[in-house]
């Protein structure tokens, strides 16, 4: 993990590493991330594993984080390395812990616990989901979104033009700007975009009518969902180069 942190810092100047879906339920995964952060002078965003709402494994993941923050070895340094702790990535979307009022209640308890270590807490989520996080008309926050905001120190937002909508990449930046204005005006919490590039495959059910991207992906034929395919990564690199976005 230390080598990976060092490479990310060297290759593209990373200063914060977000632990996305850490499925390991042991404290060691968070301990090693914290060590790597210290060694490379980088911050880390811890995250509770949601298991896509399929189980209560989030409780084990949560406890693993608590164990690290409670330890004599890591507890004192953690507030200086751990940027924040997410109570899941898209936990409302995936119905983690019920995804609604029970989730909001447990988020409040989680925030109180994490704040006691001097670390901010919140969630990483699609904040503008109509009728879920936002109101039915999308102009404000709905009941769940209001509850999440009241129990969050920040807004880690998923603004994904290639996943939430179906637009050419020439319109992607304006989409991001518009969504940021919504977050700024409605959520009104310190904000970081924690997910944006998504939906690479032609048949993943999102943004399937983009000829500017799918024409390149068509060349992959049966390899578009094969992560081990060298051609898949070559095409992704070509798309990233054309869009001037990091893949």
XYZ file of N, CA and C in Angstrom:
741
model
N 0.831 -1.200 0.000
C 0.000 0.000 0.000
C 0.872 1.260 0.000
N 1.971 1.199 0.716
C 2.885 2.336 0.760
C 3.408 2.667 -0.639
N 3.752 1.630 -1.396
C 4.257 1.837 -2.755
C 3.180 2.432 -3.658
N 1.937 2.008 -3.464
C 0.835 2.535 -4.274
C 0.606 4.016 -3.985
N 0.648 4.383 -2.716
C 0.489 5.790 -2.351
C 1.603 6.616 -2.996
N 2.825 6.113 -2.889
C 3.973 6.832 -3.434
C 3.846 7.016 -4.942
N 3.363 5.983 -5.631
C 3.219 6.075 -7.085
C 2.146 7.085 -7.469
N 1.023 7.091 -6.750
C -0.037 8.051 -7.054
C 0.442 9.483 -6.834
N 1.234 9.669 -5.797
C 1.760 11.008 -5.530
C 2.758 11.412 -6.610
N 3.600 10.471 -7.019
C 4.612 10.752 -8.029
C 3.997 10.967 -9.412
N 3.032 10.112 -9.783
C 2.501 10.133 -11.144
C 1.548 11.287 -11.414
N 0.690 11.617 -10.440
C -0.241 12.712 -10.707
C -0.484 13.619 -9.507
N 0.488 13.681 -8.620
C 0.444 14.673 -7.553
C -0.648 14.480 -6.528
N -1.080 13.248 -6.312
C -2.146 12.990 -5.339
C -1.728 13.431 -3.942
N -2.650 14.038 -3.229
C -2.389 14.444 -1.847
C -3.369 13.798 -0.872
N -4.484 13.273 -1.405
C -5.486 12.586 -0.588
C -5.855 11.276 -1.276
N -5.937 10.205 -0.511
C -6.373 8.916 -1.043
C -7.702 8.547 -0.404
N -8.701 8.303 -1.240
C -10.022 7.882 -0.763
C -10.106 6.361 -0.843
N -10.399 5.734 0.275
C -10.516 4.278 0.312
C -11.909 3.890 -0.176
N -11.983 3.485 -1.435
C -13.272 3.177 -2.054
C -13.634 1.711 -1.840
N -14.770 1.473 -1.204
C -15.265 0.121 -0.942
C -14.191 -0.815 -0.369
N -13.656 -0.488 0.804
C -12.662 -1.371 1.434
C -13.350 -2.618 1.999
N -13.410 -3.677 1.192
C -14.186 -4.860 1.585
C -13.524 -5.659 2.699
N -12.245 -5.402 2.964
C -11.588 -6.055 4.094
C -12.201 -5.518 5.383
N -12.622 -6.405 6.253
C -13.312 -6.006 7.479
C -12.381 -5.976 8.688
N -11.081 -6.051 8.433
C -10.104 -6.038 9.518
C -9.494 -4.647 9.679
N -9.114 -4.338 10.904
C -8.522 -3.033 11.186
C -7.232 -2.820 10.409
N -6.564 -3.904 10.044
C -5.254 -3.793 9.397
C -5.299 -3.000 8.096
N -6.409 -3.081 7.347
C -6.467 -2.355 6.079
C -6.437 -0.846 6.322
N -7.075 -0.402 7.389
C -7.072 1.020 7.723
C -5.753 1.423 8.381
N -5.178 0.517 9.159
C -3.866 0.781 9.755
C -2.814 0.972 8.669
N -2.835 0.092 7.672
C -1.846 0.177 6.598
C -2.032 1.438 5.761
N -3.282 1.831 5.553
C -3.539 3.067 4.812
C -3.031 4.271 5.594
N -3.232 4.249 6.896
C -2.766 5.346 7.730
C -1.237 5.414 7.717
N -0.596 4.258 7.811
C 0.870 4.214 7.752
C 1.382 4.766 6.423
N 0.718 4.374 5.336
C 1.131 4.844 4.013
C 0.938 6.350 3.890
N -0.124 6.856 4.502
C -0.355 8.292 4.489
C 0.752 9.047 5.199
N 1.152 8.541 6.357
C 2.233 9.170 7.118
C 3.537 9.126 6.323
N 3.844 7.964 5.764
C 5.109 7.776 5.054
C 5.227 8.669 3.827
N 4.086 8.992 3.217
C 4.110 9.763 1.974
C 3.566 11.178 2.121
N 3.314 11.584 3.367
C 2.780 12.920 3.637
C 1.489 13.148 2.852
N 0.570 12.189 2.972
C -0.711 12.253 2.278
C -1.846 12.005 3.269
N -2.997 12.572 2.984
C -4.176 12.345 3.813
C -4.949 11.133 3.292
N -5.797 10.576 4.149
C -6.589 9.402 3.792
C -8.046 9.639 4.178
N -8.955 9.236 3.304
C -10.381 9.239 3.631
C -10.782 7.795 3.917
N -11.076 7.498 5.172
C -11.571 6.172 5.532
C -13.018 6.046 5.056
N -13.445 4.808 4.825
C -14.817 4.592 4.369
C -15.361 3.272 4.904
N -16.582 3.307 5.375
C -17.271 2.098 5.821
C -17.754 1.326 4.598
N -17.516 0.033 4.587
C -17.944 -0.846 3.490
C -19.448 -1.087 3.595
N -20.188 -0.815 2.524
C -21.651 -0.937 2.562
C -22.152 -2.332 2.221
N -21.361 -3.113 1.484
C -21.805 -4.393 0.929
C -23.076 -4.210 0.105
N -23.219 -3.021 -0.483
C -24.365 -2.704 -1.350
C -25.707 -2.985 -0.664
N -25.718 -2.861 0.661
C -26.954 -3.070 1.396
C -27.375 -4.516 1.539
N -26.486 -5.448 1.174
C -26.842 -6.868 1.171
C -26.680 -7.536 2.534
N -25.961 -6.906 3.451
C -25.711 -7.527 4.751
C -25.442 -6.449 5.792
N -25.138 -6.894 7.005
C -24.767 -5.969 8.076
C -23.253 -5.886 8.242
N -22.509 -6.226 7.183
C -21.053 -6.155 7.266
C -20.561 -4.735 7.520
N -21.404 -3.742 7.237
C -21.002 -2.363 7.513
C -20.678 -2.174 8.992
N -21.330 -2.944 9.847
C -21.065 -2.835 11.286
C -19.648 -3.306 11.615
N -19.196 -4.366 10.935
C -17.841 -4.873 11.152
C -16.815 -3.884 10.609
N -17.117 -3.304 9.452
C -16.225 -2.307 8.862
C -16.133 -1.079 9.758
N -17.269 -0.645 10.256
C -17.313 0.494 11.168
C -16.483 0.222 12.418
N -16.624 -0.978 12.970
C -15.886 -1.324 14.187
C -14.384 -1.380 13.925
N -14.003 -1.845 12.736
C -12.578 -1.889 12.387
C -11.984 -0.481 12.410
N -12.745 0.487 11.902
C -12.285 1.881 11.923
C -12.184 2.383 13.357
N -13.201 2.088 14.161
C -13.159 2.493 15.569
C -11.942 1.895 16.272
N -11.648 0.639 15.964
C -10.517 -0.031 16.620
C -9.200 0.680 16.321
N -9.054 1.147 15.085
C -7.835 1.874 14.717
C -7.765 3.203 15.464
N -8.874 3.921 15.473
C -8.885 5.239 16.104
C -8.776 5.158 17.622
N -9.162 4.018 18.187
C -9.068 3.816 19.636
C -7.703 3.296 20.077
N -6.908 2.827 19.130
C -5.650 2.172 19.484
C -4.611 3.176 19.979
N -3.752 2.710 20.867
C -2.687 3.570 21.384
C -1.650 3.871 20.306
N -1.494 2.965 19.353
C -0.494 3.151 18.305
C -0.918 4.189 17.275
N -2.204 4.202 16.909
C -2.651 5.055 15.807
C -3.568 6.203 16.228
N -4.158 6.092 17.401
C -5.151 7.076 17.812
C -4.650 8.507 17.846
N -3.432 8.706 18.318
C -2.928 10.075 18.473
C -2.571 10.731 17.145
N -2.148 9.936 16.162
C -1.740 10.499 14.877
C -2.901 10.597 13.894
N -3.946 9.796 14.098
C -5.051 9.709 13.141
C -5.677 11.053 12.767
N -5.954 11.956 13.717
C -6.586 13.225 13.335
C -5.744 14.079 12.390
N -4.452 13.790 12.314
C -3.561 14.560 11.454
C -3.376 13.914 10.078
N -3.892 12.706 9.928
C -3.733 11.968 8.672
C -5.086 11.653 8.030
N -6.060 11.297 8.847
C -7.387 10.942 8.334
C -8.166 12.222 8.036
N -8.357 12.482 6.765
C -9.059 13.688 6.323
C -10.507 13.690 6.791
N -11.159 12.518 6.673
C -12.565 12.360 7.026
C -12.905 10.880 6.972
N -14.093 10.542 7.464
C -14.548 9.150 7.423
C -15.964 9.114 6.859
N -16.127 8.419 5.736
C -17.439 8.289 5.098
C -18.201 7.099 5.669
N -19.446 7.336 6.026
C -20.332 6.255 6.464
C -20.917 5.593 5.218
N -20.007 5.117 4.366
C -20.397 4.427 3.147
C -20.297 5.282 1.898
N -20.168 4.601 0.755
C -20.228 5.233 -0.557
C -21.558 4.845 -1.196
N -22.386 5.836 -1.467
C -23.762 5.640 -1.940
C -24.547 4.698 -1.021
N -24.460 4.929 0.280
C -25.188 4.066 1.218
C -26.703 4.242 1.147
N -27.160 5.452 0.842
C -28.601 5.674 0.709
C -29.103 5.011 -0.568
N -28.351 5.185 -1.648
C -28.711 4.564 -2.920
C -28.823 3.051 -2.788
N -27.892 2.451 -2.044
C -27.838 0.989 -1.927
C -28.562 0.443 -0.698
N -29.302 1.308 -0.012
C -30.096 0.883 1.144
C -29.255 0.236 2.243
N -28.047 0.721 2.446
C -27.275 0.260 3.594
C -28.028 0.630 4.871
N -28.108 -0.294 5.798
C -28.775 -0.036 7.080
C -30.212 0.458 6.872
N -30.858 -0.055 5.831
C -32.229 0.364 5.548
C -32.322 1.567 4.639
N -31.249 2.349 4.572
C -31.164 3.444 3.616
C -32.030 4.651 3.874
N -32.828 4.647 4.926
C -33.708 5.785 5.155
C -33.582 6.254 6.610
N -34.663 6.256 7.397
C -34.615 6.855 8.721
C -33.648 6.141 9.656
N -33.620 4.806 9.606
C -32.679 4.090 10.468
C -31.247 4.445 10.099
N -31.008 4.591 8.806
C -29.674 4.979 8.354
C -29.308 6.358 8.895
N -30.232 7.300 8.801
C -29.971 8.660 9.285
C -29.663 8.639 10.780
N -30.413 7.836 11.527
C -30.177 7.723 12.968
C -28.776 7.195 13.255
N -28.389 6.134 12.551
C -27.071 5.538 12.784
C -25.946 6.425 12.256
N -26.225 7.195 11.207
C -25.246 8.166 10.727
C -24.960 9.196 11.816
N -26.005 9.623 12.509
C -25.821 10.582 13.598
C -24.935 10.029 14.700
N -25.139 8.763 15.048
C -24.308 8.124 16.068
C -22.866 7.983 15.585
N -22.726 7.638 14.315
C -21.400 7.488 13.712
C -20.657 8.821 13.719
N -21.337 9.873 13.305
C -20.724 11.202 13.275
C -20.265 11.622 14.670
N -21.096 11.387 15.662
C -20.737 11.762 17.027
C -19.479 11.029 17.480
N -19.400 9.743 17.140
C -18.246 8.929 17.518
C -16.988 9.403 16.791
N -17.079 9.590 15.480
C -15.911 10.013 14.702
C -15.463 11.416 15.109
N -16.419 12.299 15.358
C -16.071 13.651 15.795
C -15.324 13.645 17.125
N -15.588 12.638 17.953
C -14.911 12.568 19.252
C -13.411 12.341 19.096
N -12.992 11.874 17.918
C -11.567 11.697 17.630
C -10.975 12.939 16.955
N -11.802 13.948 16.746
C -11.341 15.155 16.075
C -11.312 15.031 14.561
N -12.178 14.159 14.017
C -12.208 13.888 12.580
C -13.623 14.130 12.045
N -13.771 14.783 10.895
C -15.101 15.003 10.302
C -15.700 13.701 9.768
N -17.031 13.671 9.692
C -17.729 12.486 9.189
C -18.898 12.895 8.307
N -19.270 11.991 7.407
C -20.402 12.225 6.515
C -20.589 11.010 5.628
N -21.125 11.221 4.425
C -21.277 10.127 3.473
C -20.807 10.593 2.100
N -20.582 9.637 1.211
C -20.234 9.918 -0.178
C -21.419 9.429 -1.010
N -22.101 10.351 -1.710
C -23.413 9.983 -2.246
C -23.812 10.850 -3.440
N -24.802 10.375 -4.178
C -25.457 11.149 -5.234
C -26.505 12.016 -4.542
N -26.134 13.234 -4.216
C -26.975 14.071 -3.374
C -28.232 14.571 -4.077
N -28.235 14.570 -5.399
C -29.370 15.187 -6.099
C -30.374 14.171 -6.633
N -30.404 12.967 -6.075
C -31.375 11.972 -6.535
C -32.795 12.440 -6.228
N -33.608 12.708 -7.244
C -34.978 13.179 -7.002
C -35.790 12.172 -6.202
N -36.446 12.653 -5.169
C -37.301 11.804 -4.356
C -36.564 10.935 -3.363
N -35.238 10.991 -3.363
C -34.459 10.190 -2.412
C -33.644 11.141 -1.538
N -32.516 11.587 -2.071
C -31.749 12.585 -1.333
C -32.338 13.978 -1.535
N -32.837 14.244 -2.731
C -33.447 15.546 -2.991
C -34.964 15.411 -3.040
N -35.641 16.538 -3.120
C -37.101 16.535 -3.174
C -37.579 15.973 -4.508
N -38.868 15.696 -4.593
C -39.422 15.103 -5.798
C -39.192 15.935 -7.043
N -39.190 17.259 -6.886
C -38.961 18.128 -8.044
C -37.485 18.451 -8.237
N -36.631 17.921 -7.356
C -35.195 18.120 -7.493
C -34.698 19.501 -7.123
N -35.561 20.321 -6.542
C -35.172 21.701 -6.246
C -34.589 21.881 -4.848
N -34.842 20.931 -3.975
C -34.335 21.023 -2.607
C -33.984 19.645 -2.094
N -33.819 19.515 -0.797
C -33.529 18.224 -0.189
C -34.819 17.551 0.261
N -34.888 16.245 0.087
C -36.015 15.476 0.578
C -35.802 15.114 2.034
N -36.712 14.336 2.627
C -36.582 13.966 4.044
C -35.264 13.264 4.367
N -34.862 12.311 3.518
C -33.605 11.606 3.778
C -32.416 12.539 3.625
N -32.413 13.327 2.553
C -31.324 14.271 2.340
C -31.208 15.285 3.459
N -32.350 15.748 3.951
C -32.351 16.703 5.061
C -31.751 16.070 6.308
N -32.126 14.809 6.563
C -31.586 14.103 7.720
C -30.096 13.850 7.594
N -29.655 13.499 6.384
C -28.230 13.256 6.155
C -27.440 14.547 6.347
N -27.942 15.646 5.790
C -27.249 16.928 5.936
C -27.095 17.304 7.406
N -28.150 17.108 8.188
C -28.121 17.478 9.606
C -27.115 16.650 10.396
N -26.714 15.515 9.834
C -25.787 14.627 10.533
C -24.479 14.451 9.764
N -24.096 15.470 9.008
C -22.868 15.422 8.213
C -22.048 16.687 8.415
N -20.739 16.519 8.368
C -19.836 17.670 8.445
C -19.514 18.220 7.069
N -19.832 17.453 6.028
C -19.446 17.832 4.678
C -20.348 17.135 3.668
N -20.167 17.498 2.415
C -20.865 16.848 1.304
C -19.823 16.260 0.361
N -19.682 14.942 0.381
C -18.862 14.262 -0.616
C -19.811 13.843 -1.730
N -19.705 14.529 -2.863
C -20.720 14.426 -3.914
C -20.269 13.574 -5.090
N -21.195 12.788 -5.618
C -20.972 12.019 -6.834
C -21.647 12.762 -7.981
N -20.839 13.390 -8.807
C -21.342 14.148 -9.955
C -20.775 13.482 -11.198
N -21.606 12.680 -11.873
C -21.110 11.769 -12.902
C -21.851 11.968 -14.226
N -21.319 12.822 -15.096
C -22.019 13.122 -16.350
C -22.180 11.930 -17.282
N -21.321 10.919 -17.148
C -21.422 9.758 -18.030
C -22.221 8.625 -17.394
N -22.773 8.875 -16.218
C -23.513 7.832 -15.509
C -24.941 8.276 -15.217
N -25.072 9.532 -14.820
C -26.385 10.041 -14.446
C -27.167 10.580 -15.635
N -26.479 10.803 -16.743
C -27.141 11.381 -17.907
C -26.508 10.813 -19.170
N -26.931 11.293 -20.315
C -26.474 10.743 -21.587
C -26.073 11.899 -22.498
N -24.860 12.414 -22.291
C -24.404 13.593 -23.017
C -23.024 13.342 -23.617
N -22.663 14.072 -24.676
C -21.302 13.962 -25.215
C -20.316 14.598 -24.247
N -19.061 14.186 -24.344
C -18.101 14.692 -23.365
C -17.866 16.186 -23.496
N -18.230 16.774 -24.636
C -18.083 18.219 -24.801
C -18.992 18.993 -23.849
N -20.029 18.313 -23.326
C -20.960 18.956 -22.397
C -20.729 18.535 -20.950
N -19.736 17.686 -20.732
C -19.532 17.122 -19.397
C -19.170 18.182 -18.363
N -18.280 19.098 -18.731
C -17.846 20.083 -17.744
C -18.977 21.036 -17.362
N -19.786 21.440 -18.327
C -20.909 22.319 -18.002
C -21.904 21.602 -17.097
N -22.048 20.285 -17.295
C -22.922 19.496 -16.419
C -22.380 19.516 -14.988
N -21.081 19.316 -14.848
C -20.461 19.328 -13.521
C -20.641 20.691 -12.858
N -20.439 21.752 -13.627
C -20.610 23.098 -13.077
C -22.030 23.319 -12.573
N -23.002 22.865 -13.353
C -24.405 23.028 -12.971
C -24.714 22.260 -11.695
N -24.203 21.036 -11.604
C -24.454 20.226 -10.414
C -23.774 20.816 -9.184
N -22.593 21.386 -9.380
C -21.902 22.022 -8.260
C -22.687 23.220 -7.738
N -23.286 23.965 -8.644
C -24.112 25.095 -8.225
C -25.301 24.608 -7.404
N -25.860 23.453 -7.807
C -26.980 22.886 -7.048
C -26.528 22.511 -5.637
N -25.404 21.827 -5.544
C -24.883 21.422 -4.237
C -24.581 22.648 -3.380
N -23.943 23.629 -3.994
C -23.588 24.841 -3.262
C -24.825 25.559 -2.735
N -25.859 25.637 -3.565
C -27.050 26.372 -3.175
C -28.000 25.620 -2.275
N -28.032 24.282 -2.412
C -29.009 23.480 -1.675
C -28.407 22.793 -0.452
N -27.303 22.113 -0.627
C -26.719 21.357 0.486
C -25.983 22.277 1.448
N -25.211 23.198 0.903
C -24.538 24.221 1.705
C -23.650 23.625 2.803
N -22.843 22.655 2.393
C -21.831 22.083 3.274
C -20.495 22.102 2.532
N -19.373 22.073 3.248
C -18.079 21.955 2.557
C -18.119 20.760 1.610
N -17.729 20.968 0.360
C -17.977 19.971 -0.684
C -16.705 19.495 -1.367
N -16.682 18.201 -1.657
C -15.636 17.597 -2.476
C -16.311 16.637 -3.449
N -15.930 16.686 -4.726
C -16.427 15.693 -5.680
C -15.603 14.429 -5.483
N -16.239 13.367 -5.039
C -15.513 12.132 -4.747
C -15.717 11.050 -5.798
N -16.679 11.231 -6.698
C -16.816 10.339 -7.847
C -17.318 11.154 -9.030
N -16.676 10.947 -10.185
C -17.140 11.646 -11.380
C -17.015 10.779 -12.624
N -15.854 10.187 -12.893
C -15.711 9.324 -14.062
C -16.363 7.975 -13.780
N -17.276 7.579 -14.621
C -17.958 6.302 -14.430
C -18.567 5.874 -15.763
N -19.103 4.674 -15.812
C -19.821 4.161 -16.986
C -18.921 4.055 -18.207
N -18.036 3.073 -18.186
C -17.124 2.887 -19.305
C -17.677 1.950 -20.375
N -18.476 0.977 -19.989
C -18.919 -0.025 -20.948
C -20.107 0.422 -21.775
N -20.242 -0.137 -22.976
C -21.374 0.213 -23.836
C -22.684 -0.305 -23.262
N -22.625 -1.399 -22.536
C -23.854 -2.065 -22.110
C -24.041 -2.061 -20.597
N -23.541 -1.031 -19.929
C -23.676 -1.002 -18.475
C -24.977 -0.343 -18.032
N -25.804 0.079 -18.984
C -27.103 0.647 -18.646
C -27.094 2.139 -18.419
N -25.957 2.776 -18.623
C -25.863 4.217 -18.406
C -25.180 4.869 -19.602
N -25.739 5.982 -20.031
C -25.148 6.781 -21.106
C -24.758 5.924 -22.303
N -25.690 5.107 -22.769
C -25.355 4.140 -23.821
C -25.405 4.739 -25.222
N -25.872 5.967 -25.364
C -26.029 6.544 -26.699
C -24.983 7.605 -27.025
N -23.838 7.527 -26.395
C -22.783 8.498 -26.664
C -21.907 7.992 -27.803
N -22.121 8.426 -29.035
C -21.302 7.929 -30.143
C -19.840 8.320 -30.012
N -19.566 9.446 -29.318
C -18.180 9.892 -29.207
C -17.352 8.959 -28.337
N -18.004 8.255 -27.417
C -17.288 7.298 -26.584
C -17.540 5.869 -27.042
N -18.795 5.553 -27.346
C -19.125 4.164 -27.663
C -18.510 3.705 -28.975
N -18.222 4.629 -29.907
C -17.607 4.222 -31.167
C -16.243 3.596 -30.921
N -15.523 4.137 -29.945
C -14.227 3.548 -29.605
C -14.415 2.234 -28.872
N -15.436 2.179 -28.025
C -15.662 0.966 -27.250
C -16.167 -0.181 -28.112
N -16.834 0.146 -29.220
C -17.317 -0.904 -30.115
C -16.158 -1.760 -30.611
N -14.985 -1.142 -30.756
C -13.819 -1.876 -31.231
C -13.439 -3.014 -30.281
N -13.882 -2.903 -29.040
C -13.513 -3.915 -28.056
C -14.268 -5.217 -28.253
N -15.424 -5.122 -28.906
C -16.278 -6.286 -29.122
C -16.593 -6.949 -27.780
N -16.064 -8.139 -27.540
C -16.424 -8.847 -26.312
C -15.574 -8.495 -25.120
N -14.651 -7.534 -25.272
C -13.705 -7.247 -24.198
C -14.081 -6.053 -23.333
N -15.238 -5.402 -23.633
C -15.500 -4.143 -22.950
C -15.696 -4.294 -21.447
N -16.022 -5.498 -20.987
C -16.194 -5.707 -19.553
C -15.111 -6.603 -18.960
N -14.043 -6.812 -19.721
C -12.939 -7.654 -19.267
C -11.819 -6.758 -18.749
N -11.724 -6.636 -17.422
C -10.753 -5.732 -16.826
C -9.312 -6.144 -17.118
N -9.094 -7.389 -17.534
C -7.739 -7.849 -17.816
C -7.335 -7.603 -19.271
N -8.263 -7.087 -20.072
C -7.992 -6.878 -21.494
C -7.095 -5.661 -21.709
N -5.909 -5.843 -22.293
C -5.037 -4.695 -22.572
C -5.719 -3.672 -23.478
N -6.533 -4.161 -24.431
C -7.213 -3.255 -25.349
C -8.223 -2.378 -24.610
N -8.866 -2.931 -23.589
C -9.817 -2.148 -22.805
C -9.123 -0.938 -22.203
N -7.968 -1.165 -21.607
C -7.260 -0.059 -20.960
C -6.670 0.900 -21.981
N -6.319 0.401 -23.157
C -5.834 1.281 -24.214
C -6.938 2.238 -24.656
N -8.146 1.693 -24.840
C -9.269 2.530 -25.256
C -9.625 3.527 -24.165
N -9.604 3.082 -22.921
C -9.892 4.004 -21.826
C -8.888 5.152 -21.813
N -7.633 4.841 -22.062
C -6.601 5.877 -22.097
C -6.850 6.852 -23.238
N -7.291 6.325 -24.388
C -7.585 7.185 -25.529
C -8.742 8.128 -25.206
N -9.771 7.587 -24.549
C -10.921 8.412 -24.175
C -10.493 9.488 -23.186
N -9.693 9.099 -22.200
C -9.232 10.065 -21.203
C -8.404 11.166 -21.855
N -7.568 10.791 -22.820
C -6.744 11.776 -23.518
C -7.611 12.743 -24.302
N -8.628 12.206 -24.974
C -9.509 13.052 -25.777
C -10.339 13.998 -24.924
N -10.719 13.533 -23.736
C -11.551 14.364 -22.867
C -10.715 15.221 -21.930
N -9.400 14.973 -21.919
C -8.480 15.665 -21.013
C -8.853 15.409 -19.554
N -9.407 14.242 -19.296
C -9.756 13.843 -17.938
C -8.900 12.661 -17.548
N -8.633 12.556 -16.277
C -7.876 11.419 -15.770
C -8.782 10.201 -15.686
N -8.366 9.096 -16.276
C -9.184 7.882 -16.253
C -9.079 7.203 -14.909
